[in-house]
Coordinates of C-alpha atoms in Angstrom, one line a residue:
Chain A
X1 CA 32.0 -18.1 7.5
X2 CA 29.6 -19.8 9.7
X3 CA 30.4 -20.3 13.3
X4 CA 28.5 -22.8 15.5
X5 CA 26.7 -20.1 17.3
X6 CA 25.1 -19.0 14.0
X7 CA 24.1 -22.5 13.5
X8 CA 22.3 -22.6 17.0
X9 CA 20.6 -19.3 16.3
X10 CA 19.2 -20.5 12.8
X11 CA 17.8 -23.6 14.6
X12 CA 16.3 -21.7 17.1
X13 CA 14.8 -19.2 14.5
X14 CA 13.3 -22.1 12.6
X15 CA 11.6 -23.4 15.9
X16 CA 10.6 -20.0 16.6
X17 CA 8.6 -19.5 13.3
X18 CA 6.7 -22.6 13.7
X19 CA 6.1 -21.6 17.1
X20 CA 5.1 -18.3 16.5
X21 CA 3.3 -18.3 13.4
X22 CA -0.3 -19.8 14.4
X23 CA -0.2 -17.5 17.1
X24 CA -0.3 -14.5 14.9
X25 CA -2.7 -15.8 13.0
X26 CA -4.5 -16.0 16.2
X27 CA -4.0 -12.5 17.2
X28 CA -5.0 -11.4 13.9
X29 CA -8.3 -13.4 13.6
X30 CA -8.9 -12.2 17.5
X31 CA -8.5 -8.6 16.5
X32 CA -10.9 -9.1 13.9
X33 CA -13.6 -10.7 15.7
X34 CA -13.5 -8.0 18.5
X35 CA -13.6 -5.4 16.0
X36 CA -16.7 -6.6 14.4
X37 CA -18.2 -7.1 18.3
X38 CA -17.8 -11.0 18.3
X39 CA -16.1 -12.5 21.4
X40 CA -13.8 -14.4 19.2
X41 CA -12.0 -17.6 19.8
X42 CA -8.6 -17.7 21.9
X43 CA -5.6 -16.6 20.3
X44 CA -4.2 -20.2 20.7
X45 CA -7.0 -21.7 18.7
X46 CA -5.0 -21.9 15.5
X47 CA -2.9 -24.5 17.4
X48 CA -5.7 -26.5 18.4
X49 CA -6.9 -26.3 15.0
X50 CA -3.7 -27.8 13.6
X51 CA -3.5 -30.6 16.0
X52 CA -7.2 -31.6 15.4
X53 CA -6.4 -31.8 11.6
X54 CA -3.0 -33.6 12.0
X55 CA -4.8 -36.4 14.0
X56 CA -7.5 -36.9 11.2
X57 CA -7.4 -39.4 8.4
X58 CA -6.0 -38.1 5.4
X59 CA -8.9 -38.4 2.3
X60 CA -7.2 -38.9 -1.3
X61 CA -9.4 -38.8 -4.3
X62 CA -9.2 -41.9 -6.5
X63 CA -7.2 -40.2 -9.3
X64 CA -5.0 -38.2 -7.7
X65 CA -1.4 -38.6 -8.4
X66 CA 1.8 -38.7 -6.4
X67 CA 2.0 -34.8 -7.0
X68 CA -1.2 -34.3 -4.8
X69 CA 0.2 -36.4 -2.1
X70 CA 4.0 -34.6 -2.4
X71 CA 2.6 -31.0 -2.5
X72 CA 1.9 -30.2 1.2
X73 CA 5.2 -31.3 2.2
X74 CA 7.1 -29.2 -0.7
X75 CA 4.7 -26.2 0.0
X76 CA 5.8 -26.3 3.8
X77 CA 9.2 -27.0 3.3
X78 CA 9.7 -24.3 0.6
X79 CA 7.7 -21.8 2.9
X80 CA 9.6 -22.6 6.2
X81 CA 13.0 -22.5 4.7
X82 CA 12.2 -19.0 2.9
X83 CA 11.1 -17.7 6.4
X84 CA 14.2 -19.2 8.0
X85 CA 16.0 -16.8 5.7
X86 CA 14.2 -13.8 7.3
X87 CA 16.2 -12.2 10.4
X88 CA 13.8 -12.2 13.3
X89 CA 15.9 -11.6 16.5
X90 CA 19.4 -11.8 15.3
X91 CA 21.0 -11.1 11.8
X92 CA 23.8 -13.7 12.7
X93 CA 22.1 -16.7 10.8
X94 CA 24.0 -19.5 9.4
X95 CA 21.7 -19.8 6.2
X96 CA 22.3 -16.1 5.5
X97 CA 25.3 -16.4 3.1
X98 CA 23.6 -19.0 0.8
X99 CA 20.4 -17.2 -0.2
X100 CA 19.6 -13.4 -0.5
X101 CA 15.9 -11.6 -1.2
X102 CA 16.0 -13.1 -4.4
X103 CA 16.4 -16.5 -3.7
X104 CA 13.6 -15.9 -1.1
X105 CA 11.2 -14.7 -4.0
X106 CA 12.1 -17.8 -5.9
X107 CA 11.2 -20.2 -2.8
X108 CA 7.9 -18.3 -2.4
X109 CA 7.3 -18.8 -6.5
X110 CA 8.0 -22.5 -5.9
X111 CA 5.6 -23.2 -3.2
X112 CA 3.1 -21.4 -5.2
X113 CA 3.7 -23.6 -8.3
X114 CA 3.4 -26.8 -6.6
X115 CA -0.2 -25.6 -5.0
X116 CA -1.4 -24.6 -8.5
X117 CA -0.4 -28.0 -10.1
X118 CA -1.9 -29.9 -7.0
X119 CA -4.9 -27.8 -7.5
X120 CA -5.3 -29.1 -11.0
X121 CA -4.3 -32.5 -10.3
X122 CA -7.6 -33.7 -9.4
X123 CA -9.6 -32.0 -12.0
X124 CA -12.3 -30.2 -10.2
X125 CA -13.5 -26.9 -11.4
X126 CA -13.0 -24.9 -8.3
X127 CA -9.2 -26.3 -8.1
X128 CA -8.4 -25.0 -11.9
X129 CA -10.3 -21.6 -11.0
X130 CA -8.4 -20.9 -7.7
X131 CA -5.0 -22.0 -9.7
X132 CA -5.8 -19.5 -12.7
X133 CA -6.5 -16.7 -10.3
X134 CA -3.4 -17.2 -7.8
X135 CA -1.3 -17.3 -11.2
X136 CA -2.9 -14.2 -12.1
X137 CA -2.3 -12.5 -8.9
X138 CA 1.3 -13.9 -9.0
X139 CA 2.3 -12.6 -12.4
X140 CA 1.0 -9.2 -10.8
X141 CA 2.8 -9.2 -7.4
X142 CA 6.2 -10.5 -8.3
X143 CA 7.2 -7.9 -10.5
X144 CA 6.2 -5.3 -7.8
X145 CA 7.9 -7.4 -5.3
X146 CA 11.1 -7.3 -7.1
X147 CA 11.0 -3.7 -7.9
X148 CA 11.1 -3.1 -4.1
X149 CA 13.9 -5.4 -3.8
X150 CA 15.8 -3.5 -6.6
X151 CA 14.9 -0.3 -4.8
X152 CA 16.5 -1.5 -1.7
X153 CA 19.2 -3.0 -3.3
X154 CA 20.5 0.2 -5.0
X155 CA 19.9 1.9 -1.8
X156 CA 22.0 -0.4 0.5
X157 CA 24.2 -2.1 -1.9
X158 CA 23.4 -5.7 -1.1
X159 CA 20.3 -7.9 -1.6
X160 CA 21.4 -10.3 1.6
X161 CA 18.9 -9.5 4.3
X162 CA 21.3 -9.7 7.2
X163 CA 23.3 -7.2 5.4
X164 CA 20.4 -4.7 5.1
X165 CA 19.4 -5.1 8.5
X166 CA 22.8 -4.4 9.6
X167 CA 23.0 -1.4 7.3
X168 CA 20.0 0.2 8.5
X169 CA 20.7 -0.4 12.1
X170 CA 23.9 1.6 12.3
X171 CA 21.8 4.4 10.6
X172 CA 23.3 4.0 7.4
X173 CA 20.2 5.0 5.6
X174 CA 17.9 7.6 7.6
X175 CA 14.4 8.5 6.7
X176 CA 14.0 8.3 2.8
X177 CA 10.8 8.9 0.6
X178 CA 12.0 5.7 -1.4
X179 CA 11.9 3.5 1.8
X180 CA 8.5 4.8 2.4
X181 CA 7.3 4.6 -1.0
X182 CA 8.7 0.8 -0.7
X183 CA 7.2 -0.1 2.4
X184 CA 3.9 0.9 1.3
X185 CA 4.5 -1.2 -2.2
X186 CA 5.7 -4.1 0.0
X187 CA 2.7 -3.9 2.1
X188 CA 0.5 -4.3 -0.9
X189 CA 2.3 -7.2 -2.1
X190 CA 2.4 -8.9 1.2
X191 CA -1.6 -8.5 1.4
X192 CA -2.0 -10.1 -2.1
X193 CA 0.7 -12.8 -1.5
X194 CA -0.7 -13.8 1.8
X195 CA -4.1 -14.0 0.5
X196 CA -5.7 -11.2 3.1
X197 CA -8.7 -8.7 2.4
X198 CA -9.1 -7.0 0.0
X199 CA -7.5 -9.4 -2.3
X200 CA -8.7 -12.5 -1.0
X201 CA -10.7 -13.5 2.1
X202 CA -9.2 -16.0 4.3
X203 CA -12.0 -16.8 6.3
X204 CA -14.4 -18.1 3.4
X205 CA -15.2 -21.5 2.6
X206 CA -17.0 -22.3 -1.0
X207 CA -17.4 -18.6 -2.2
X208 CA -17.2 -18.2 -6.0
X209 CA -14.5 -15.2 -5.1
X210 CA -12.0 -17.4 -3.1
X211 CA -8.9 -17.9 -4.4
X212 CA -6.3 -19.7 -2.1
X213 CA -9.4 -21.9 -0.5
X214 CA -10.2 -22.8 -3.9
X215 CA -7.3 -24.6 -4.6
X216 CA -6.6 -26.4 -1.2
X217 CA -10.2 -27.5 -1.3
X218 CA -9.5 -31.2 -1.9
X219 CA -7.0 -31.6 1.0
X220 CA -8.1 -33.1 4.3
X221 CA -6.3 -34.7 7.6
X222 CA -2.6 -34.2 8.0
X223 CA -2.3 -32.7 4.5
X224 CA -4.8 -29.8 5.2
X225 CA -2.8 -29.4 8.5
X226 CA 0.5 -29.0 6.6
X227 CA -1.2 -26.5 4.1
X228 CA -2.8 -24.5 6.6
X229 CA 0.6 -24.4 8.9
X230 CA 2.4 -23.2 5.5
X231 CA -0.2 -20.3 5.1
X232 CA 0.2 -19.2 8.5
X233 CA 4.1 -19.3 8.3
X234 CA 3.9 -17.4 4.8
X235 CA 1.8 -14.7 6.8
X236 CA 4.4 -14.8 9.4
X237 CA 7.2 -14.5 6.8
X238 CA 5.8 -11.4 5.1
X239 CA 5.5 -9.7 8.4
X240 CA 8.8 -10.7 9.7
X241 CA 10.2 -9.3 6.3
X242 CA 8.2 -6.0 6.6
X243 CA 9.6 -5.7 10.4
X244 CA 13.2 -6.8 9.4
X245 CA 13.8 -4.3 6.7
X246 CA 11.7 -1.3 7.8
X247 CA 11.7 -1.6 11.7
X248 CA 14.7 -3.4 12.5
X249 CA 15.4 -2.1 15.9
X250 CA 15.4 -4.9 18.3
X251 CA 17.5 -7.1 16.1
X252 CA 21.1 -8.1 17.4
X253 CA 23.9 -7.7 15.2
X254 CA 26.4 -10.4 14.5
X255 CA 28.9 -11.0 17.5
X256 CA 26.6 -8.9 19.9
X257 CA 26.5 -10.5 23.2
X258 CA 23.7 -12.8 24.9
X259 CA 21.8 -9.9 26.4
X260 CA 21.1 -8.4 23.2
X261 CA 19.9 -11.7 21.5
X262 CA 17.5 -12.1 24.7
X263 CA 16.3 -8.7 23.8
X264 CA 15.6 -9.5 20.5
X265 CA 13.8 -12.7 21.3
X266 CA 11.8 -10.5 23.4
X267 CA 11.0 -7.4 21.2
X268 CA 10.0 -9.7 17.9
X269 CA 7.0 -11.2 19.5
X270 CA 5.9 -7.7 20.7
X271 CA 6.5 -6.4 17.3
X272 CA 4.5 -9.3 15.8
X273 CA 1.4 -8.7 18.4
X274 CA 1.4 -5.1 17.4
X275 CA 1.3 -5.7 13.7
X276 CA -1.1 -8.6 14.0
X277 CA -3.4 -6.1 15.5
X278 CA -2.5 -3.6 13.0
X279 CA -3.6 -6.1 10.1
X280 CA -6.6 -7.1 11.8
X281 CA -7.7 -3.2 12.0
X282 CA -7.1 -3.1 8.6
X283 CA -8.9 -5.8 7.3
X284 CA -12.0 -5.0 9.2
X285 CA -11.8 -1.4 7.8
X286 CA -11.9 -2.5 4.1
X287 CA -14.3 -4.4 1.8
X288 CA -12.9 -7.1 -0.4
X289 CA -12.0 -6.2 -3.8
X290 CA -13.7 -7.4 -7.3
X291 CA -11.1 -9.9 -9.2
X292 CA -10.9 -7.5 -11.9
X293 CA -9.7 -4.8 -9.7
X294 CA -6.6 -6.7 -8.7
X295 CA -4.7 -5.3 -11.7
X296 CA -4.8 -1.9 -10.5
X297 CA -4.1 -2.8 -6.8
X298 CA -0.9 -4.5 -7.6
X299 CA -0.1 -2.3 -10.6
X300 CA -0.3 0.6 -8.1
X301 CA 2.1 -1.6 -6.0
X302 CA 4.6 -1.8 -9.0
X303 CA 4.2 1.8 -9.9
X304 CA 4.7 2.9 -6.3
X305 CA 8.1 0.6 -6.2
X306 CA 9.1 2.3 -9.7
X307 CA 8.6 5.7 -7.8
X308 CA 10.8 4.7 -5.2
X309 CA 13.4 3.6 -7.3
X310 CA 13.2 7.1 -9.3
X311 CA 13.2 9.0 -6.3
X312 CA 16.3 7.4 -5.1
X313 CA 18.3 9.4 -7.8
X314 CA 16.8 12.5 -6.7
X315 CA 18.1 12.4 -3.4
X316 CA 21.6 11.3 -4.2
X317 CA 23.8 14.3 -3.9
X318 CA 23.2 16.3 -1.0
Chain B
X1 CA 20.1 16.3 14.1
X2 CA 20.2 18.3 10.8
X3 CA 19.7 15.1 8.8
X4 CA 16.9 14.2 10.6
X5 CA 15.4 17.6 9.9
X6 CA 16.0 17.3 6.6
X7 CA 14.7 13.5 6.1
X8 CA 11.4 14.6 7.6
X9 CA 10.6 17.5 5.4
X10 CA 11.5 15.3 2.6
X11 CA 9.0 12.5 3.7
X12 CA 6.4 15.3 4.2
X13 CA 6.7 16.5 0.5
X14 CA 6.7 13.0 -0.6
X15 CA 3.6 11.9 1.5
X16 CA 1.8 14.9 -0.3
X17 CA 2.9 13.0 -3.5
X18 CA 1.8 10.1 -2.6
X19 CA -1.8 11.3 -1.6
X20 CA -1.9 13.0 -5.1
X21 CA -1.6 9.3 -6.3
X22 CA -4.3 8.4 -3.8
X23 CA -6.5 10.6 -5.4
X24 CA -6.1 9.3 -9.1
X25 CA -6.9 5.9 -7.9
X26 CA -10.0 6.4 -5.9
X27 CA -13.3 5.8 -7.7
X28 CA -15.7 6.9 -4.9
X29 CA -16.6 10.4 -4.5
X30 CA -16.6 10.5 -0.7
X31 CA -13.3 8.7 -0.7
X32 CA -11.8 11.2 -2.9
X33 CA -12.8 13.7 -0.4
X34 CA -11.3 11.7 2.4
X35 CA -8.0 11.3 0.3
X36 CA -7.7 15.1 -0.5
X37 CA -8.4 16.1 3.4
X38 CA -5.6 13.8 4.2
X39 CA -3.5 15.3 1.5
X40 CA -4.4 18.9 2.9
X41 CA -3.4 17.5 6.6
X42 CA 0.4 16.3 5.3
X43 CA 0.5 19.6 3.5
X44 CA -0.3 21.6 6.9
X45 CA 2.2 19.5 8.6
X46 CA 4.6 20.1 5.8
X47 CA 4.4 23.6 6.3
X48 CA 4.5 23.6 10.1
X49 CA 7.8 21.4 9.9
X50 CA 9.4 24.1 7.4
X51 CA 8.6 27.0 9.8
X52 CA 10.0 24.9 12.7
X53 CA 13.4 24.3 10.9
X54 CA 13.7 27.6 9.3
X55 CA 12.3 29.7 12.1
X56 CA 9.8 31.3 9.8
X57 CA 6.6 31.8 12.1
X58 CA 4.6 33.3 9.1
X59 CA 4.8 29.9 7.6
X60 CA 2.6 28.4 10.8
X61 CA -0.3 30.8 9.3
X62 CA 0.0 29.0 6.3
X63 CA 0.0 25.7 7.8
X64 CA -3.1 27.0 9.9
X65 CA -4.8 28.2 6.7
X66 CA -4.1 24.7 5.1
X67 CA -5.3 23.0 8.0
X68 CA -8.6 24.6 8.5
X69 CA -9.8 25.6 4.8
X70 CA -8.6 22.4 3.0
X71 CA -8.7 19.8 5.5
X72 CA -12.0 20.9 7.2
X73 CA -14.0 23.4 5.7
X74 CA -13.8 22.7 1.8
X75 CA -14.1 18.7 2.5
X76 CA -17.2 19.0 4.6
X77 CA -18.7 21.8 1.9
X78 CA -18.1 19.5 -0.8
X79 CA -19.5 16.6 1.3
X80 CA -22.9 18.6 2.0
X81 CA -22.7 20.0 -1.8
X82 CA -22.7 16.2 -3.1
X83 CA -25.5 15.0 -0.5
X84 CA -27.4 18.1 -1.5
X85 CA -27.5 17.8 -5.4
X86 CA -27.4 13.9 -5.1
X87 CA -24.6 13.6 -7.4
X88 CA -23.8 10.1 -8.2
X89 CA -21.2 8.7 -5.7
X90 CA -18.9 6.9 -8.7
X91 CA -16.3 8.6 -10.1
X92 CA -16.6 8.7 -13.8
X93 CA -13.0 8.8 -15.4
X94 CA -12.3 9.2 -19.2
X95 CA -9.0 6.9 -18.7
X96 CA -8.8 3.7 -16.9
X97 CA -7.1 3.9 -13.5
X98 CA -4.3 1.6 -14.6
X99 CA -3.5 3.8 -17.8
X100 CA -4.0 7.0 -15.3
X101 CA -1.2 5.8 -12.7
X102 CA 1.3 5.1 -15.6
X103 CA 0.7 8.6 -17.1
X104 CA 1.0 10.0 -13.7
X105 CA 4.4 7.8 -13.0
X106 CA 5.8 9.3 -16.3
X107 CA 4.9 13.0 -15.0
X108 CA 6.6 12.5 -11.7
X109 CA 9.9 11.2 -13.9
X110 CA 9.5 14.1 -16.3
X111 CA 9.3 16.6 -13.5
X112 CA 12.2 14.8 -11.6
X113 CA 14.1 15.5 -14.8
X114 CA 13.3 18.9 -15.3
X115 CA 14.2 20.2 -11.8
X116 CA 17.2 18.1 -11.8
X117 CA 18.1 20.1 -14.8
X118 CA 17.3 23.5 -14.1
X119 CA 18.6 23.5 -10.1
X120 CA 21.7 21.8 -10.1
X121 CA 23.2 24.5 -8.1
X122 CA 20.5 24.6 -5.5
X123 CA 20.3 23.0 -1.8
X124 CA 18.9 19.5 -2.0
X125 CA 16.1 20.1 0.3
X126 CA 15.0 22.8 -2.0
X127 CA 15.6 20.8 -5.2
X128 CA 13.7 17.7 -3.9
X129 CA 10.6 20.0 -2.6
X130 CA 10.3 21.5 -6.0
X131 CA 10.3 18.0 -7.9
X132 CA 7.7 16.8 -5.5
X133 CA 5.6 19.9 -5.7
X134 CA 5.7 20.0 -9.7
X135 CA 4.8 16.5 -9.8
X136 CA 1.5 17.3 -7.4
X137 CA 0.9 20.2 -9.7
X138 CA 1.2 17.8 -12.9
X139 CA -0.9 15.1 -11.1
X140 CA -3.9 17.8 -10.2
X141 CA -3.7 18.8 -13.9
X142 CA -4.1 15.0 -14.9
X143 CA -6.8 14.5 -12.7
X144 CA -8.6 17.3 -14.2
X145 CA -8.4 16.0 -17.6
X146 CA -9.2 12.5 -17.1
X147 CA -12.2 13.1 -14.8
X148 CA -15.8 13.8 -16.3
X149 CA -17.5 14.7 -13.0
X150 CA -17.2 18.5 -12.1
X151 CA -16.7 17.5 -8.4
X152 CA -13.6 15.4 -8.9
X153 CA -12.1 18.2 -11.4
X154 CA -12.3 20.8 -8.4
X155 CA -10.6 18.2 -6.3
X156 CA -8.1 18.0 -8.9
X157 CA -7.9 21.9 -9.1
X158 CA -7.3 22.1 -5.5
X159 CA -4.9 19.5 -5.3
X160 CA -2.7 21.2 -8.2
X161 CA -2.9 24.3 -6.1
X162 CA -1.8 22.3 -3.0
X163 CA 1.2 21.7 -5.3
X164 CA 1.8 25.5 -5.8
X165 CA 1.5 25.9 -1.9
X166 CA 4.1 22.8 -1.4
X167 CA 6.3 24.7 -3.7
X168 CA 6.1 27.9 -2.1
X169 CA 7.1 26.9 1.5
X170 CA 10.0 24.9 0.2
X171 CA 11.7 28.2 -1.2
X172 CA 13.2 30.3 1.6
X173 CA 12.0 33.6 2.0
X174 CA 8.8 33.5 0.3
X175 CA 6.8 36.3 1.9
X176 CA 3.4 35.5 3.4
X177 CA 1.5 37.8 1.2
X178 CA 1.8 35.2 -1.7
X179 CA 0.4 32.6 0.2
X180 CA -2.7 34.5 1.7
X181 CA -3.5 35.3 -2.2
X182 CA -3.2 32.0 -3.0
X183 CA -5.4 30.8 -0.1
X184 CA -8.1 33.3 -0.8
X185 CA -7.8 32.5 -4.9
X186 CA -8.5 28.8 -3.7
X187 CA -12.0 30.2 -1.6
X188 CA -12.7 32.3 -5.0
X189 CA -12.4 29.3 -6.8
X190 CA -14.4 27.2 -4.5
X191 CA -17.3 29.5 -4.6
X192 CA -17.1 29.9 -8.3
X193 CA -17.5 26.4 -8.8
X194 CA -20.0 26.0 -6.3
X195 CA -22.3 28.4 -8.6
X196 CA -21.2 26.4 -11.6
X197 CA -22.1 23.2 -10.1
X198 CA -25.8 24.8 -9.6
X199 CA -25.9 26.1 -12.8
X200 CA -25.0 23.2 -14.7
X201 CA -27.2 21.3 -12.8
X202 CA -30.3 23.4 -13.4
X203 CA -29.3 23.3 -16.8
X204 CA -28.7 19.8 -17.8
X205 CA -29.9 17.8 -14.8
X206 CA -26.4 16.3 -14.1
X207 CA -22.9 17.1 -13.3
X208 CA -21.5 15.2 -16.1
X209 CA -19.6 17.6 -18.3
X210 CA -19.7 15.6 -21.5
X211 CA -23.3 17.1 -22.0
X212 CA -21.7 20.6 -22.5
X213 CA -19.8 19.1 -25.4
X214 CA -22.5 18.3 -27.4
X215 CA -24.6 21.1 -26.2
X216 CA -25.1 23.8 -29.2
X217 CA -27.0 26.4 -27.7
X218 CA -30.4 26.7 -26.8
X219 CA -33.1 25.2 -29.3
X220 CA -36.9 26.1 -29.6
X221 CA -39.1 23.5 -29.1
X222 CA -40.2 21.8 -32.5
X223 CA -41.9 18.6 -32.0
X224 CA -43.2 18.5 -35.5
X225 CA -39.6 18.6 -37.4

């Protein structure tokens, strides 16, 4: 049953996601800059970038079809909607009963599908190259992600994110080997899906190893702003997903008072900033991987998730 | 609170297993050494935790041995050996990393099936620790089989031995003597392998064991034949 207050929380959540996504990216960039002994831009720079791009004129190639124009809106909507399903400050969300983790993966897949189509639409070499690489990564990352979801589903008996959060919050699980392995596997998948080092370098332009940037090379103006914003929201989504499954403390349960919701609203940005610093430190300490090693990296994630599922059967029956 | 004790012990055992997979995944010798040191460190933590929850002070000594010897002395010594012998820093493996990982996961499944079948009456903690320990032993063996370089084979051997210690600390009432002897066995093996390295290198000018396979005894120099 969807109540009015759930709808209100959902609206706050959607607004919060768009408001905080550039901040998270800014924090990661600043952390990386400081760790490499540069001063770095302010954490609010991504907001200014987006604003600047949104004001500029969008240049579209002559042979671009309608698909090329529609894609930025499709991608941003799909990712924004997917992020709206992840509990951030409260698990009482209006959208929660309509979609679970598997639907979330499907939404992300839709966004990726449209990005790849648009990349090939113009017909430049870089677009096709990026699309092919992105799809390779996707075929490797998605089984691992689904395996992680299955592990958690076996453990918690549901694939609905708010129910998972509530179950873990009441202490129904405790420390488990499987959860630790699932955490590592999900982090590896998240790194691949959000295009961070060591899979893809988010700071490159015009390099032969780029993946995501190669696909969106033809975009400009407000289209590019939307694509960039979608990338930031995707990073926020994965960080929030990891936070809400493995560190859910601070998230308000359904039916809790206003003070707990406010606590959730305060603790969520704190957790985000901390994860952003951690991600920045991780990216600084590691080098980008060769394209041919992606299979090993993501295959490792899949096997870890598989191990997590296997270990569930050992720990049952105390 | 008992749940928390149990879960942490369980988690530390699993971390040792995870680092075993890390060893299989690594392709550089120094990274391999770092992962091995991490494994020894986690093992020491696991031993100390078991000592704490079971009130068995002698396990603290095991933890200290693991920490000082395996996490610090042996990695540093191997590091120096690698530098001194100018061994190539890349790990040369007989099987691809992906294939090795697949075999590794199958081995873990195998050991879980085995342990579950044999110890159905034992306490859950013992059972899970045994499953992790047996997996670590098998993964160590796998590493010794799939690596061509002598240094990585030694590391595989020592990680195998870490699995034995993990099994020993999981079982209640294991006397200290066993662990002391196990620790010394590692030291001896380490020294033997050290000498072994020098000999291989003197003779063949490389640590690649493949050259041993084609070696058929000393041959006289006969340039005319």
